[in-house]
mmCIF file of C-alpha atoms in Angstrom:
data_model
loop_
_atom_site.group_PDB
_atom_site.id
_atom_site.type_symbol
_atom_site.label_atom_id
_atom_site.label_comp_id
_atom_site.label_asym_id
_atom_site.label_seq_id
_atom_site.Cartn_x
_atom_site.Cartn_y
_atom_site.Cartn_z
ATOM 1 C CA MET A 17 -0.247 0.010 0.286
ATOM 2 C CA LYS A 18 2.696 2.584 0.528
ATOM 3 C CA LEU A 19 3.736 1.931 -3.303
ATOM 4 C CA PHE A 20 0.257 3.717 -4.570
ATOM 5 C CA PRO A 21 1.182 6.786 -4.075
ATOM 6 C CA THR A 22 4.761 6.587 -5.873
ATOM 7 C CA LEU A 23 2.870 4.798 -8.450
ATOM 8 C CA LEU A 24 1.009 7.847 -9.012
ATOM 9 C CA PHE A 25 3.493 10.545 -9.561
ATOM 10 C CA PRO A 26 4.710 9.600 -13.009
ATOM 11 C CA ALA A 27 1.124 10.157 -13.912
ATOM 12 C CA ARG A 28 0.344 13.355 -11.928
ATOM 13 C CA ALA A 29 3.471 15.016 -13.578
ATOM 14 C CA LEU A 30 2.198 13.841 -17.190
ATOM 15 C CA ALA A 31 -1.075 15.819 -16.460
ATOM 16 C CA LEU A 32 0.920 18.579 -14.983
ATOM 17 C CA GLY A 33 3.249 18.491 -18.012
ATOM 18 C CA THR A 34 0.130 18.496 -20.246
ATOM 19 C CA LEU A 35 -1.914 21.632 -18.367
ATOM 20 C CA LEU A 36 1.369 23.650 -19.011
ATOM 21 C CA LEU A 37 1.632 23.221 -22.275
ATOM 22 C CA ALA A 38 -1.678 23.673 -22.957
ATOM 23 C CA THR A 39 -1.192 27.037 -20.692
ATOM 24 C CA THR A 40 1.754 27.937 -22.980
ATOM 25 C CA GLN A 41 0.226 27.717 -26.128
ATOM 26 C CA CYS A 42 -3.067 29.606 -25.471
ATOM 27 C CA SER A 43 -0.870 32.440 -24.277
ATOM 28 C CA VAL A 44 1.168 32.746 -27.636
ATOM 29 C CA SER A 45 -2.076 32.506 -29.237
ATOM 30 C CA GLU A 46 -2.995 35.315 -27.632
ATOM 31 C CA GLN A 47 0.408 37.169 -28.184
ATOM 32 C CA VAL A 48 -0.276 36.653 -32.115
ATOM 33 C CA LYS A 49 -3.746 37.608 -32.300
ATOM 34 C CA ASP A 50 -2.966 41.036 -30.434
ATOM 35 C CA SER A 51 0.387 41.640 -32.148
ATOM 36 C CA PRO A 52 0.285 43.644 -35.642
ATOM 37 C CA SER A 53 -0.753 41.785 -38.282
ATOM 38 C CA GLY A 54 2.496 41.234 -41.081
ATOM 39 C CA LYS A 55 -0.037 42.040 -43.945
ATOM 40 C CA ALA A 56 -1.093 45.141 -42.431
ATOM 41 C CA VAL A 57 2.307 46.680 -41.736
ATOM 42 C CA THR A 58 3.138 45.434 -45.499
ATOM 43 C CA ALA A 59 0.516 47.809 -46.308
ATOM 44 C CA GLU A 60 1.632 50.634 -44.155
ATOM 45 C CA ALA A 61 5.155 50.487 -45.730
ATOM 46 C CA ASN A 62 3.701 50.135 -49.647
ATOM 47 C CA GLU A 63 1.571 53.375 -48.892
ATOM 48 C CA ASN A 64 4.237 55.179 -47.288
ATOM 49 C CA LYS A 65 6.730 54.494 -50.312
ATOM 50 C CA ALA A 66 3.774 55.369 -52.948
ATOM 51 C CA TYR A 67 3.223 58.804 -51.183
ATOM 52 C CA THR A 68 6.707 59.346 -51.895
ATOM 53 C CA GLN A 69 6.154 58.974 -55.340
ATOM 54 C CA MET A 70 3.404 60.874 -56.038
ATOM 55 C CA GLN A 71 4.333 63.591 -58.700
ATOM 56 C CA TYR A 72 2.223 66.903 -58.767
ATOM 57 C CA ARG A 73 2.730 69.388 -61.717
ATOM 58 C CA LEU A 74 1.096 72.759 -62.435
ATOM 59 C CA ASN A 75 -0.607 73.725 -65.682
ATOM 60 C CA PHE A 76 -1.092 77.198 -67.498
ATOM 61 C CA MET A 77 -3.869 79.487 -66.429
ATOM 62 C CA ASP A 78 -6.830 78.724 -67.750
ATOM 63 C CA GLU A 79 -8.598 82.002 -66.661
ATOM 64 C CA ALA A 80 -7.493 85.291 -65.338
ATOM 65 C CA ARG A 81 -9.524 88.499 -64.729
ATOM 66 C CA LEU A 82 -8.643 91.260 -62.861
ATOM 67 C CA GLY A 83 -11.527 94.035 -61.579
ATOM 68 C CA GLY A 84 -13.493 92.145 -64.110
ATOM 69 C CA GLN A 85 -11.043 92.849 -66.938
ATOM 70 C CA ASP A 86 -9.022 90.023 -68.844
ATOM 71 C CA ILE A 87 -5.371 89.692 -67.921
ATOM 72 C CA LEU A 88 -4.700 86.317 -69.404
ATOM 73 C CA PHE A 89 -2.374 87.665 -72.067
ATOM 74 C CA ALA A 90 -0.932 90.554 -70.298
ATOM 75 C CA ARG A 91 2.594 90.385 -69.946
ATOM 76 C CA GLN A 92 3.277 94.693 -69.338
ATOM 77 C CA THR A 93 1.613 98.008 -68.195
ATOM 78 C CA THR A 94 1.327 98.827 -71.797
ATOM 79 C CA ASP A 95 -1.006 95.864 -72.927
ATOM 80 C CA PHE A 96 -3.662 98.027 -70.619
ATOM 81 C CA THR A 97 -5.069 101.308 -72.515
ATOM 82 C CA SER A 98 -5.049 104.231 -70.063
ATOM 83 C CA PRO A 99 -9.351 104.303 -69.512
ATOM 84 C CA GLN A 100 -8.146 100.692 -68.637
ATOM 85 C CA GLN A 101 -5.946 101.606 -65.907
ATOM 86 C CA ALA A 102 -7.692 104.063 -64.686
ATOM 87 C CA LYS A 103 -10.745 102.008 -63.998
ATOM 88 C CA LEU A 104 -8.598 99.367 -62.426
ATOM 89 C CA GLN A 105 -7.156 102.384 -60.112
ATOM 90 C CA THR A 106 -10.590 103.468 -59.350
ATOM 91 C CA ALA A 107 -11.781 99.973 -58.596
ATOM 92 C CA LEU A 108 -8.930 99.494 -55.954
ATOM 93 C CA GLN A 109 -9.206 102.953 -54.360
ATOM 94 C CA THR A 110 -13.531 101.979 -53.608
ATOM 95 C CA GLY A 111 -11.816 98.274 -52.097
ATOM 96 C CA ASN A 112 -13.318 96.282 -54.919
ATOM 97 C CA LEU A 113 -10.711 94.942 -57.067
ATOM 98 C CA PRO A 114 -11.687 91.536 -57.321
ATOM 99 C CA LEU A 115 -9.004 88.872 -59.057
ATOM 100 C CA HIS A 116 -10.108 85.691 -60.354
ATOM 101 C CA LEU A 117 -7.705 82.746 -61.413
ATOM 102 C CA LYS A 118 -8.338 79.571 -62.813
ATOM 103 C CA MET A 119 -5.754 76.857 -63.058
ATOM 104 C CA ARG A 120 -5.229 73.266 -62.505
ATOM 105 C CA VAL A 121 -2.663 70.459 -60.594
ATOM 106 C CA TYR A 122 -1.967 67.653 -62.429
ATOM 107 C CA ALA A 123 -1.872 64.182 -59.630
ATOM 108 C CA ARG A 124 0.195 61.333 -60.854
ATOM 109 C CA ASN A 125 0.557 58.008 -59.064
ATOM 110 C CA PRO A 126 3.117 56.010 -60.532
ATOM 111 C CA SER A 127 3.063 53.381 -58.122
ATOM 112 C CA THR A 128 0.879 50.195 -58.206
ATOM 113 C CA GLU A 129 -0.892 51.509 -54.656
ATOM 114 C CA ASN A 130 -4.388 53.022 -54.927
ATOM 115 C CA LEU A 131 -4.126 56.173 -52.732
ATOM 116 C CA GLN A 132 -6.583 58.347 -51.374
ATOM 117 C CA LEU A 133 -5.889 62.217 -51.203
ATOM 118 C CA LYS A 134 -7.494 64.037 -48.424
ATOM 119 C CA GLN A 135 -6.797 67.061 -49.581
ATOM 120 C CA LEU A 136 -4.393 69.452 -51.314
ATOM 121 C CA ASP A 137 -3.086 72.905 -49.142
ATOM 122 C CA TYR A 138 -1.598 74.622 -51.510
ATOM 123 C CA LYS A 139 0.235 78.703 -51.313
ATOM 124 C CA LEU A 140 0.302 80.923 -54.268
ATOM 125 C CA MET A 141 3.605 83.309 -54.278
ATOM 126 C CA LEU A 142 3.648 86.332 -56.244
ATOM 127 C CA ASP A 143 6.996 87.591 -56.766
ATOM 128 C CA GLY A 144 8.350 85.790 -53.732
ATOM 129 C CA LYS A 145 5.685 86.728 -51.514
ATOM 130 C CA GLU A 146 2.499 84.467 -50.479
ATOM 131 C CA LEU A 147 -0.642 86.058 -52.558
ATOM 132 C CA THR A 148 -3.050 83.478 -50.967
ATOM 133 C CA SER A 149 -3.921 80.295 -49.872
ATOM 134 C CA GLY A 150 -6.223 77.146 -50.016
ATOM 135 C CA THR A 151 -7.112 74.111 -50.346
ATOM 136 C CA THR A 152 -8.041 71.568 -53.719
ATOM 137 C CA GLY A 153 -8.653 67.531 -54.238
ATOM 138 C CA LEU A 154 -10.361 67.255 -51.385
ATOM 139 C CA ASN A 155 -11.579 63.561 -51.041
ATOM 140 C CA THR A 156 -9.665 62.460 -54.234
ATOM 141 C CA ALA A 157 -9.102 58.691 -55.294
ATOM 142 C CA LEU A 158 -5.679 58.582 -56.720
ATOM 143 C CA GLU A 159 -5.797 55.279 -58.765
ATOM 144 C CA ALA A 160 -2.389 53.243 -59.802
ATOM 145 C CA SER A 161 -0.885 54.216 -62.825
ATOM 146 C CA ALA A 162 -3.437 57.012 -63.424
ATOM 147 C CA ILE A 163 -3.574 60.821 -63.617
ATOM 148 C CA GLU A 164 -6.302 63.428 -61.679
ATOM 149 C CA THR A 165 -6.865 67.163 -62.190
ATOM 150 C CA LEU A 166 -7.294 69.092 -59.125
ATOM 151 C CA PRO A 167 -8.767 72.211 -59.611
ATOM 152 C CA VAL A 168 -7.278 75.674 -58.598
ATOM 153 C CA THR A 169 -10.108 78.595 -58.589
ATOM 154 C CA ILE A 170 -8.563 81.752 -56.767
ATOM 155 C CA ASP A 171 -11.283 84.322 -56.099
ATOM 156 C CA MET A 172 -10.134 87.377 -53.636
ATOM 157 C CA ASN A 173 -10.314 90.987 -53.435
ATOM 158 C CA VAL A 174 -6.993 92.887 -54.728
ATOM 159 C CA THR A 175 -5.819 95.008 -51.500
ATOM 160 C CA PRO A 176 -3.116 98.069 -51.804
ATOM 161 C CA ALA A 177 -0.904 95.810 -49.290
ATOM 162 C CA LYS A 178 -0.925 93.314 -51.910
ATOM 163 C CA LEU A 179 0.518 95.464 -54.416
ATOM 164 C CA SER A 180 3.205 96.653 -52.291
ATOM 165 C CA GLY A 181 3.295 100.485 -53.700
ATOM 166 C CA SER A 182 2.356 99.536 -57.489
ATOM 167 C CA THR A 183 -0.314 99.876 -59.694
ATOM 168 C CA PRO A 184 -2.860 97.470 -60.695
ATOM 169 C CA ALA A 185 -1.621 97.439 -64.399
ATOM 170 C CA ALA A 186 1.716 96.564 -62.794
ATOM 171 C CA PHE A 187 0.145 93.960 -60.836
ATOM 172 C CA ALA A 188 -1.195 92.431 -63.364
ATOM 173 C CA ALA A 189 1.347 92.079 -65.894
ATOM 174 C CA GLY A 190 3.056 89.115 -66.669
ATOM 175 C CA LEU A 191 0.844 87.728 -63.628
ATOM 176 C CA THR A 192 -0.214 84.728 -65.847
ATOM 177 C CA ASP A 193 3.011 83.998 -67.674
ATOM 178 C CA PHE A 194 4.388 81.138 -66.680
ATOM 179 C CA THR A 195 6.651 80.785 -69.728
ATOM 180 C CA GLY A 196 9.231 83.153 -68.365
ATOM 181 C CA ILE A 197 12.493 81.924 -66.535
ATOM 182 C CA ASN A 198 11.447 84.482 -63.755
ATOM 183 C CA ARG A 199 8.057 83.881 -63.919
ATOM 184 C CA ARG A 200 6.163 85.837 -60.755
ATOM 185 C CA LEU A 201 3.328 83.255 -59.866
ATOM 186 C CA THR A 202 4.755 80.052 -58.185
ATOM 187 C CA MET A 203 3.118 77.597 -56.081
ATOM 188 C CA SER A 204 4.071 75.803 -53.294
ATOM 189 C CA ILE A 205 2.020 72.144 -51.843
ATOM 190 C CA ARG A 206 1.299 70.202 -49.114
ATOM 191 C CA PRO A 207 -0.835 66.552 -49.696
ATOM 192 C CA VAL A 208 -2.581 65.064 -47.113
ATOM 193 C CA TYR A 209 -3.085 61.390 -47.432
ATOM 194 C CA VAL A 210 -5.712 59.503 -45.899
ATOM 195 C CA SER A 211 -5.325 55.173 -46.011
ATOM 196 C CA ALA A 212 -8.646 52.825 -45.465
ATOM 197 C CA THR A 213 -7.920 52.303 -41.942
ATOM 198 C CA GLY A 214 -8.207 56.248 -41.459
ATOM 199 C CA ARG A 215 -4.595 56.483 -40.867
ATOM 200 C CA GLN A 216 -3.179 60.024 -42.122
ATOM 201 C CA SER A 217 -0.089 61.433 -43.347
ATOM 202 C CA GLN A 218 0.952 64.732 -44.554
ATOM 203 C CA LEU A 219 4.067 66.643 -45.169
ATOM 204 C CA THR A 220 5.539 68.832 -41.953
ATOM 205 C CA ASP A 221 6.422 71.836 -44.993
ATOM 206 C CA PHE A 222 5.034 72.797 -48.174
ATOM 207 C CA THR A 223 7.112 72.515 -51.295
ATOM 208 C CA PRO A 224 7.580 74.105 -54.610
ATOM 209 C CA ILE A 225 5.822 72.297 -57.719
ATOM 210 C CA GLU A 226 6.917 71.951 -61.121
ATOM 211 C CA LEU A 227 5.264 73.159 -64.401
ATOM 212 C CA VAL A 228 3.725 70.599 -66.795
ATOM 213 C CA THR A 229 7.113 71.552 -69.259
ATOM 214 C CA ALA A 230 9.562 70.740 -66.333
ATOM 215 C CA LYS A 231 11.863 67.715 -67.921
ATOM 216 C CA ARG A 232 11.734 64.706 -65.452
ATOM 217 C CA THR A 233 14.910 63.597 -64.296
ATOM 218 C CA VAL A 234 15.326 59.861 -65.219
ATOM 219 C CA ALA A 235 16.959 58.153 -61.927
ATOM 220 C CA LYS A 236 20.373 56.027 -62.983
#
């Protein structure tokens, strides 16, 4: 009878080992379930890479009016007649000199990832000084290997502070000329992307945008 407990010891040890093994397997299973999915990490990395590959180009001006006058092809103050200049000057003095500009930004997604642009923040610079700022491209789908057109429409009232002492005609002259090396109007952009899971990605700074005619550098 004294041998009976001794005979049961291996059975108890085996049962205890089985219980510990089951507990360990359960713990590992829970850890795997709680850890980030490998697919999710890979998808996020692919999105981040695709964001850096996005290409934006500024198209030429489509419409341009100052004080109701067409300034699309005005390149110098003498392009405005004396009555036109006087009319613009009067509008400025009365505080009613509206400026209307319409252009386009092309967004090209060369990657194999479908992306979502939450918005494209932009700043328009005239002679190196900020003219105005805004947002375009709200909730635009950027499909793989596709090009999307993002409209940019500016409607603002020009004040004497924006002219920096010049006349309205001098302000308008060459405003829409994108062909010259020293073009007056430039744009900087800051894209804001959002993933399918709601993760937002945004550059901290605005970066200058090139024209559609800019030559692309080929990576070696």
